[in-house]
């Protein structure tokens, strides 16, 4: 790796050399991707090419989340499925090899590549690459301000009350423990407002506690008093993803100032998959125990791009097919639109392609952002404009906190950074958009009470 980085550093100082290298590598990858089986592996190599040249220097940067998304939903499943293919793997799970990454349509691969490139380049050239979390001149003053932030004891009490009520109203603790997956999928009906309130208050409380711990130099042990609350919110919020996000929220300030290195990437990746394995065991009640079963889970769980390939193969690109969906749910709430009207792309497509999952378990498959772009902006033809607008929004918000140190926007920035993953696995404007706006307004109101606007302000 050291030799490779030396070559890259040399090329960066040789404009002609780097241009030639990039050009020939791109042509070779494109030819392989468009003409051969396993074009997805060429796309994986393109991902690492982009990482070398456009990767950020710090862990917390919008492009870190974009790279993280494509690593999980492109690199991991494609490489694991390739390994299964090369090793003539004998499957343990009853459904075997659900998705064939070797046969993805060339259009699917090109659209994934175009989406990835557009977002990474817009953010890179708007945000910059070497933006740090705290300007060095203000670092000590800012950190001392964080140390004096007030505790959120009252908010935490409200969260505990809501969590207990949520568990009781959705079937009781016994039901959750005996059949967690089904209760999580079907038992929460009618409790959306409570769930949204828990998410908003919980995110704000943990984020503020994390800033306070960072200011006091509390380190990893600072999270211990909050672990019961984090576990409770993770339990009712899906456990696997929610628990991870809340833990990352607490340690977010440390990640902002932490520079990226190969060793750290490897260490955190191993830690992430280790924790994911444990949480998957809890969520599935031990069904995926064992390395082989967990490995087989990866291509079947991180399956958004094979799902998109179904649409590309069976349907033609279109214009504004589902763009009205965010307004449908509002119309249904007001009684202006019928209850049978579609309002969510993934629900609509799950009903069409996997009807049993929806009608028997109210579960959905999750289609990626590329599907919305394919159905609404004619795919690669028109998607650059909405993608650029989204990239600019994230960049502006990031710079408002990072450069202008507007700490009242810090909780919203944290939520939006992690919502990049949801957006990439969904749509640019979801049907929950009005709820998000209300959430963000409430969180900003709490931020005005608890946080100074600028890091140099006195608390």
Coordinates of C-alpha atoms in Angstrom, one line a residue:
X1 CA 0.0 0.0 0.0
X2 CA 2.9 2.4 0.8
X3 CA 4.3 1.9 -2.7
X4 CA 0.9 2.5 -4.2
X5 CA 0.5 5.7 -2.3
X6 CA 4.0 6.9 -3.4
X7 CA 3.0 6.2 -7.0
X8 CA -0.3 8.2 -6.5
X9 CA 1.6 11.1 -4.9
X10 CA 4.1 11.1 -7.8
X11 CA 1.3 11.2 -10.3
X12 CA -0.5 14.0 -8.5
X13 CA 2.5 16.2 -9.2
X14 CA 2.7 15.1 -12.8
X15 CA -0.4 16.6 -14.6
X16 CA 0.2 14.8 -17.9
X17 CA 1.0 11.5 -16.1
X18 CA -2.1 11.6 -13.9
X19 CA -4.3 12.5 -16.8
X20 CA -3.0 9.7 -19.0
X21 CA -3.2 7.2 -16.1
X22 CA -6.8 8.2 -15.3
X23 CA -7.8 8.1 -18.9
X24 CA -6.4 4.7 -19.8
X25 CA -7.7 3.2 -16.5
X26 CA -11.1 4.6 -17.1
X27 CA -11.3 3.3 -20.6
X28 CA -10.1 -0.2 -19.6
X29 CA -12.7 -0.4 -16.7
X30 CA -15.5 0.9 -19.0
X31 CA -14.7 -1.7 -21.7
X32 CA -14.7 -4.5 -19.2
X33 CA -17.8 -3.2 -17.4
X34 CA -19.8 -2.9 -20.6
X35 CA -18.8 -6.0 -22.5
X36 CA -18.0 -8.8 -20.0
X37 CA -19.6 -10.8 -17.3
X38 CA -18.9 -9.5 -13.8
X39 CA -18.9 -5.9 -14.9
X40 CA -19.8 -5.2 -11.3
X41 CA -16.2 -6.0 -10.3
X42 CA -15.0 -3.4 -12.8
X43 CA -17.3 -1.0 -11.1
X44 CA -15.8 -2.0 -7.7
X45 CA -12.4 -1.2 -9.1
X46 CA -13.7 2.2 -10.2
X47 CA -15.0 2.8 -6.7
X48 CA -11.4 2.4 -5.3
X49 CA -10.1 4.6 -8.1
X50 CA -12.5 7.3 -7.0
X51 CA -11.5 6.7 -3.3
X52 CA -7.9 7.3 -4.0
X53 CA -8.4 10.6 -5.9
X54 CA -11.5 12.0 -4.2
X55 CA -11.4 10.5 -0.8
X56 CA -11.7 13.0 2.1
X57 CA -8.9 13.4 4.7
X58 CA -11.2 13.1 7.8
X59 CA -13.8 10.5 8.7
X60 CA -16.7 12.9 9.0
X61 CA -17.2 14.5 5.6
X62 CA -20.2 14.1 3.3
X63 CA -18.1 12.1 0.8
X64 CA -17.2 9.6 3.6
X65 CA -20.9 8.7 3.9
X66 CA -21.2 8.4 0.1
X67 CA -18.2 6.2 -0.1
X68 CA -19.5 4.2 2.9
X69 CA -22.8 3.6 1.2
X70 CA -21.2 2.3 -2.0
X71 CA -18.8 0.2 0.0
X72 CA -21.7 -1.5 1.8
X73 CA -24.2 -1.8 -1.0
X74 CA -21.8 -2.3 -4.0
X75 CA -18.4 -3.4 -3.0
X76 CA -19.2 -5.9 -0.2
X77 CA -22.1 -7.8 -1.9
X78 CA -20.4 -7.9 -5.3
X79 CA -17.1 -9.1 -4.0
X80 CA -18.7 -11.7 -1.7
X81 CA -20.9 -13.0 -4.6
X82 CA -17.8 -13.1 -6.8
X83 CA -16.1 -15.2 -4.1
X84 CA -19.1 -17.6 -4.0
X85 CA -18.9 -17.9 -7.8
X86 CA -15.1 -18.6 -7.9
X87 CA -15.2 -21.0 -5.0
X88 CA -18.3 -22.9 -6.2
X89 CA -19.7 -22.2 -2.7
X90 CA -22.2 -24.7 -1.2
X91 CA -25.0 -22.6 0.3
X92 CA -26.3 -23.2 3.8
X93 CA -29.2 -20.8 3.9
X94 CA -32.4 -22.3 2.2
X95 CA -32.8 -19.6 -0.4
X96 CA -29.2 -20.0 -1.7
X97 CA -27.9 -17.4 -4.2
X98 CA -30.7 -14.9 -4.5
X99 CA -28.9 -12.3 -6.6
X100 CA -26.5 -12.8 -9.5
X101 CA -24.0 -9.9 -9.6
X102 CA -22.3 -11.3 -12.7
X103 CA -25.4 -10.5 -14.9
X104 CA -26.2 -6.9 -14.0
X105 CA -27.3 -5.0 -17.1
X106 CA -24.6 -2.6 -18.4
X107 CA -27.1 0.3 -18.1
X108 CA -27.5 -0.5 -14.4
X109 CA -23.7 -0.4 -13.9
X110 CA -23.4 2.9 -15.8
X111 CA -26.1 4.6 -13.9
X112 CA -24.6 3.5 -10.6
X113 CA -21.2 4.9 -11.8
X114 CA -22.8 8.1 -12.9
X115 CA -24.7 8.7 -9.7
X116 CA -21.6 7.9 -7.6
X117 CA -19.4 10.2 -9.7
X118 CA -21.8 13.1 -9.7
X119 CA -22.4 13.2 -6.0
X120 CA -18.7 12.7 -5.1
X121 CA -17.5 15.5 -7.4
X122 CA -20.2 18.0 -6.5
X123 CA -19.5 17.6 -2.8
X124 CA -15.7 17.4 -3.3
X125 CA -15.5 20.7 -5.2
X126 CA -18.1 22.5 -3.1
X127 CA -17.0 21.3 0.3
X128 CA -13.3 20.8 -0.3
X129 CA -11.2 17.8 0.8
X130 CA -9.3 19.0 3.8
X131 CA -12.0 20.7 5.8
X132 CA -11.5 19.9 9.5
X133 CA -14.2 19.9 12.2
X134 CA -12.8 22.8 14.2
X135 CA -10.6 25.6 13.1
X136 CA -7.3 25.2 14.9
X137 CA -7.2 28.8 16.2
X138 CA -10.6 28.2 18.0
X139 CA -10.1 24.6 19.0
X140 CA -9.4 25.1 22.7
X141 CA -12.0 27.7 23.2
X142 CA -14.6 25.6 21.4
X143 CA -13.8 22.5 23.4
X144 CA -14.0 24.4 26.7
X145 CA -17.4 25.7 25.6
X146 CA -18.6 22.1 24.9
X147 CA -17.5 21.1 28.4
X148 CA -20.0 23.6 29.9
X149 CA -23.0 22.5 27.9
X150 CA -26.0 21.6 30.1
X151 CA -27.2 18.1 30.7
X152 CA -30.4 16.9 29.1
X153 CA -31.8 15.1 32.1
X154 CA -35.4 16.2 31.5
X155 CA -35.3 15.2 27.9
X156 CA -33.9 11.8 28.9
X157 CA -36.8 11.3 31.3
X158 CA -39.3 12.1 28.6
X159 CA -37.6 9.6 26.3
X160 CA -37.7 6.8 28.9
X161 CA -41.5 7.5 29.4
X162 CA -42.1 7.4 25.6
X163 CA -40.0 4.2 25.2
X164 CA -41.9 2.4 27.9
X165 CA -45.3 3.5 26.5
X166 CA -44.2 2.5 23.0
X167 CA -43.3 -1.0 24.1
X168 CA -46.5 -1.5 26.1
X169 CA -48.7 -0.1 23.3
X170 CA -47.1 -2.3 20.6
X171 CA -47.6 -5.6 22.5
X172 CA -45.6 -5.5 25.6
X173 CA -42.1 -6.5 26.5
X174 CA -42.8 -10.2 26.4
X175 CA -44.0 -9.9 22.8
X176 CA -41.0 -8.0 21.7
X177 CA -38.6 -10.6 23.3
X178 CA -40.4 -13.7 22.1
X179 CA -40.9 -12.5 18.5
X180 CA -38.8 -9.4 17.9
X181 CA -38.8 -9.2 14.1
X182 CA -42.6 -9.6 13.6
X183 CA -43.3 -7.2 16.5
X184 CA -41.0 -4.6 15.0
X185 CA -42.6 -4.9 11.6
X186 CA -46.3 -5.1 12.5
X187 CA -46.7 -4.1 16.2
X188 CA -45.8 -0.4 15.7
X189 CA -48.9 0.5 13.6
X190 CA -50.5 3.7 14.9
X191 CA -47.5 4.7 16.9
X192 CA -45.7 6.7 14.3
X193 CA -45.8 10.0 16.2
X194 CA -44.4 8.4 19.3
X195 CA -41.7 6.8 17.3
X196 CA -40.7 10.0 15.5
X197 CA -40.6 11.9 18.8
X198 CA -38.3 9.2 20.3
X199 CA -36.0 9.5 17.3
X200 CA -35.8 13.3 17.4
X201 CA -35.4 13.7 21.1
X202 CA -33.0 10.7 21.3
X203 CA -30.8 12.1 18.5
X204 CA -30.6 15.5 20.1
X205 CA -29.9 14.2 23.6
X206 CA -27.1 11.8 22.5
X207 CA -25.5 14.4 20.2
X208 CA -25.4 17.0 22.9
X209 CA -24.0 14.5 25.4
X210 CA -21.4 13.6 22.9
X211 CA -20.3 17.2 22.5
X212 CA -20.2 17.6 26.3
X213 CA -18.1 14.4 26.7
X214 CA -15.8 15.6 24.0
X215 CA -15.3 18.9 25.7
X216 CA -14.6 17.2 29.0
X217 CA -12.2 14.7 27.4
X218 CA -14.3 11.9 28.8
X219 CA -13.2 9.4 26.1
X220 CA -14.9 6.1 25.5
X221 CA -16.0 5.7 29.2
X222 CA -18.2 8.8 28.9
X223 CA -20.9 6.8 27.1
X224 CA -21.4 4.3 29.9
X225 CA -24.1 6.3 31.9
X226 CA -26.1 6.6 28.7
X227 CA -25.8 3.0 27.5
X228 CA -29.1 1.9 29.1
X229 CA -30.9 4.7 27.3
X230 CA -29.1 4.0 24.0
X231 CA -30.0 0.3 24.3
X232 CA -33.6 1.1 25.0
X233 CA -33.9 3.4 22.0
X234 CA -32.1 1.0 19.8
X235 CA -34.4 -1.8 20.9
X236 CA -37.6 -0.1 19.8
X237 CA -35.9 1.5 16.7
X238 CA -34.8 -1.6 14.9
X239 CA -31.7 -2.4 17.1
X240 CA -29.2 -3.2 14.4
X241 CA -29.0 0.2 12.6
X242 CA -30.4 2.4 15.3
X243 CA -28.0 1.3 18.0
X244 CA -25.1 1.8 15.7
X245 CA -26.2 5.3 14.7
X246 CA -26.8 6.4 18.3
X247 CA -23.3 5.2 19.4
X248 CA -21.7 7.0 16.4
X249 CA -23.7 10.1 17.3
X250 CA -22.1 10.1 20.8
X251 CA -18.6 9.8 19.4
X252 CA -19.1 12.0 16.4
X253 CA -16.9 14.9 17.6
X254 CA -13.9 12.5 17.9
X255 CA -14.6 11.3 14.4
X256 CA -14.7 14.8 13.0
X257 CA -11.2 15.5 14.1
X258 CA -9.9 12.0 13.3
X259 CA -7.8 11.8 10.1
X260 CA -8.3 8.8 7.8
X261 CA -5.6 6.2 7.6
X262 CA -5.5 2.7 6.2
X263 CA -5.1 1.1 9.6
X264 CA -8.0 3.1 11.0
X265 CA -10.2 2.1 8.1
X266 CA -9.4 -1.6 8.6
X267 CA -9.9 -1.4 12.3
X268 CA -13.2 0.4 12.2
X269 CA -14.5 -1.8 9.3
X270 CA -13.7 -5.0 11.3
X271 CA -15.3 -3.4 14.4
X272 CA -18.4 -2.4 12.3
X273 CA -18.9 -5.9 10.9
X274 CA -18.3 -7.5 14.3
X275 CA -21.0 -5.3 15.9
X276 CA -23.3 -5.8 12.9
X277 CA -22.9 -9.6 13.3
X278 CA -23.8 -9.4 17.0
X279 CA -26.8 -7.1 16.4
X280 CA -27.9 -9.4 13.5
X281 CA -27.9 -12.4 15.8
X282 CA -30.2 -10.4 18.2
X283 CA -32.5 -9.2 15.5
X284 CA -32.8 -12.7 13.8
X285 CA -32.9 -14.5 17.2
X286 CA -29.7 -16.5 16.3
X287 CA -30.7 -17.5 12.7
X288 CA -27.5 -16.1 11.1
X289 CA -25.1 -17.6 13.7
X290 CA -21.8 -18.7 12.2
X291 CA -19.4 -17.0 9.8
X292 CA -20.8 -18.9 6.7
X293 CA -24.4 -17.9 7.3
X294 CA -23.5 -14.3 8.0
X295 CA -21.4 -14.2 4.8
X296 CA -24.3 -15.5 2.8
X297 CA -26.5 -12.8 4.4
X298 CA -24.4 -10.0 2.9
X299 CA -25.4 -10.3 -0.8
X300 CA -29.1 -10.9 0.2
X301 CA -29.3 -8.0 2.6
X302 CA -27.3 -5.4 0.6
X303 CA -29.3 -6.0 -2.5
X304 CA -30.5 -2.6 -3.7
X305 CA -28.6 -2.7 -7.0
X306 CA -29.8 -6.1 -8.1
X307 CA -33.3 -4.8 -7.3
X308 CA -32.7 -1.8 -9.4
X309 CA -31.6 -4.1 -12.2
X310 CA -35.0 -5.7 -12.2
X311 CA -36.5 -2.3 -13.0
X312 CA -33.9 -1.5 -15.7
X313 CA -34.5 -4.9 -17.4
X314 CA -38.3 -4.9 -17.3
X315 CA -39.3 -1.2 -17.5
X316 CA -38.2 1.8 -19.7
X317 CA -36.9 5.0 -18.1
X318 CA -39.5 7.6 -17.6
X319 CA -40.2 11.2 -16.5
X320 CA -41.9 12.3 -13.3
X321 CA -43.6 8.9 -12.7
X322 CA -43.4 9.0 -8.9
X323 CA -42.3 12.6 -8.3
X324 CA -45.7 13.4 -6.8
X325 CA -45.5 10.7 -4.1
X326 CA -44.4 13.1 -1.3
X327 CA -47.7 15.0 -1.7
X328 CA -49.9 11.9 -1.7
X329 CA -49.5 11.1 1.9
X330 CA -50.5 14.7 2.8
X331 CA -53.6 14.4 0.6
X332 CA -54.5 11.1 2.3
X333 CA -54.1 12.7 5.7
X334 CA -56.4 15.5 4.7
X335 CA -58.9 13.1 3.1
X336 CA -58.3 14.5 -0.4
X337 CA -56.6 11.4 -1.8
X338 CA -57.8 7.8 -1.6
X339 CA -56.1 5.4 0.8
X340 CA -55.2 3.1 -2.0
X341 CA -53.0 5.7 -3.8
X342 CA -49.3 4.9 -3.8
X343 CA -47.0 7.2 -1.9
X344 CA -43.7 5.2 -1.6
X345 CA -41.6 3.9 -4.4
X346 CA -40.3 0.8 -2.5
X347 CA -43.7 -0.1 -1.2
X348 CA -45.1 0.2 -4.7
X349 CA -42.4 -2.0 -6.2
X350 CA -42.5 -4.5 -3.4
X351 CA -46.2 -5.0 -4.0
X352 CA -45.4 -5.6 -7.7
X353 CA -42.4 -7.8 -7.4
X354 CA -42.6 -9.3 -3.9
X355 CA -46.3 -9.2 -3.0
X356 CA -46.1 -11.8 -0.3
X357 CA -43.6 -9.8 1.7
X358 CA -45.9 -6.8 1.8
X359 CA -49.3 -8.3 2.1
X360 CA -48.3 -11.0 4.7
X361 CA -45.7 -9.2 6.8
X362 CA -45.9 -5.5 5.8
X363 CA -42.2 -5.8 4.9
X364 CA -40.6 -4.0 2.0
X365 CA -37.6 -4.5 -0.2
X366 CA -35.6 -1.2 -0.5
X367 CA -34.9 0.2 -4.0
X368 CA -32.0 2.6 -4.4
X369 CA -32.0 6.3 -5.4
X370 CA -31.1 5.2 -9.0
X371 CA -34.6 3.8 -9.3
X372 CA -36.2 7.1 -8.5
X373 CA -33.9 8.8 -11.0
X374 CA -34.7 6.2 -13.6
X375 CA -38.5 6.7 -13.1
X376 CA -38.5 10.4 -12.8
X377 CA -35.5 12.0 -14.6
X378 CA -35.0 9.5 -17.4
X379 CA -32.0 7.9 -15.7
X380 CA -28.6 9.1 -16.7
X381 CA -30.1 11.6 -19.2
X382 CA -31.5 14.0 -16.5
X383 CA -30.3 12.9 -13.1
X384 CA -27.3 15.2 -12.9
X385 CA -29.5 18.2 -11.9
X386 CA -31.4 16.8 -8.9
X387 CA -28.2 15.0 -7.7
X388 CA -26.2 18.3 -7.9
X389 CA -28.9 20.1 -6.0
X390 CA -28.8 17.5 -3.2
X391 CA -25.0 17.5 -3.1
X392 CA -25.0 21.3 -2.8
X393 CA -27.5 21.2 0.1
X394 CA -25.4 18.8 2.1
X395 CA -22.2 20.8 1.3
X396 CA -23.8 24.1 2.4
X397 CA -25.0 22.6 5.7
X398 CA -21.6 21.0 6.3
X399 CA -19.7 24.2 5.8
X400 CA -22.2 26.2 8.0
X401 CA -21.1 24.0 10.9
X402 CA -17.5 23.3 10.0
X403 CA -16.4 26.7 8.8
X404 CA -18.8 29.1 10.4
X405 CA -19.2 27.0 13.5
X406 CA -22.9 27.4 13.8
X407 CA -23.4 24.8 16.5
X408 CA -27.2 25.2 16.5
X409 CA -27.1 23.4 13.1
X410 CA -24.9 20.6 14.4
X411 CA -27.7 18.2 15.3
X412 CA -29.4 18.7 12.0
X413 CA -26.0 18.2 10.2
X414 CA -25.5 15.0 12.0
X415 CA -29.0 13.7 11.1
X416 CA -28.6 14.8 7.4
X417 CA -25.1 13.1 7.1
X418 CA -26.6 9.8 8.3
X419 CA -29.7 10.4 6.2
X420 CA -27.4 10.3 3.1
X421 CA -27.5 6.5 3.5
X422 CA -31.4 6.6 3.6
X423 CA -31.5 8.9 0.6
X424 CA -29.2 6.7 -1.4
X425 CA -31.4 3.7 -0.5
X426 CA -34.6 5.6 -1.3
X427 CA -35.6 8.9 -2.8
X428 CA -34.4 12.5 -2.7
X429 CA -37.7 13.8 -1.2
X430 CA -39.4 11.0 0.8
X431 CA -43.1 11.0 1.8
X432 CA -41.9 11.6 5.3
X433 CA -40.5 15.0 4.3
X434 CA -43.2 17.1 6.2
X435 CA -42.3 15.0 9.3
X436 CA -38.6 15.7 8.8
X437 CA -39.2 19.4 8.5
X438 CA -41.2 19.4 11.8
X439 CA -38.4 17.3 13.4
X440 CA -35.7 19.6 12.3
X441 CA -37.6 22.7 13.5
X442 CA -38.1 21.1 16.9
X443 CA -34.5 20.1 17.1
X444 CA -33.3 23.6 16.1
X445 CA -35.6 25.0 18.8
X446 CA -33.9 22.8 21.4
X447 CA -30.5 23.7 20.0
X448 CA -31.3 27.4 20.6
X449 CA -32.0 26.6 24.3
X450 CA -28.9 24.3 24.8
X451 CA -26.2 25.3 22.3
X452 CA -24.4 28.5 21.6
X453 CA -24.5 29.5 17.9
X454 CA -20.7 29.8 17.6
X455 CA -18.0 27.8 19.3
X456 CA -16.3 30.9 20.6
X457 CA -19.5 32.2 22.3
X458 CA -19.6 31.7 26.1
X459 CA -22.2 29.3 27.3

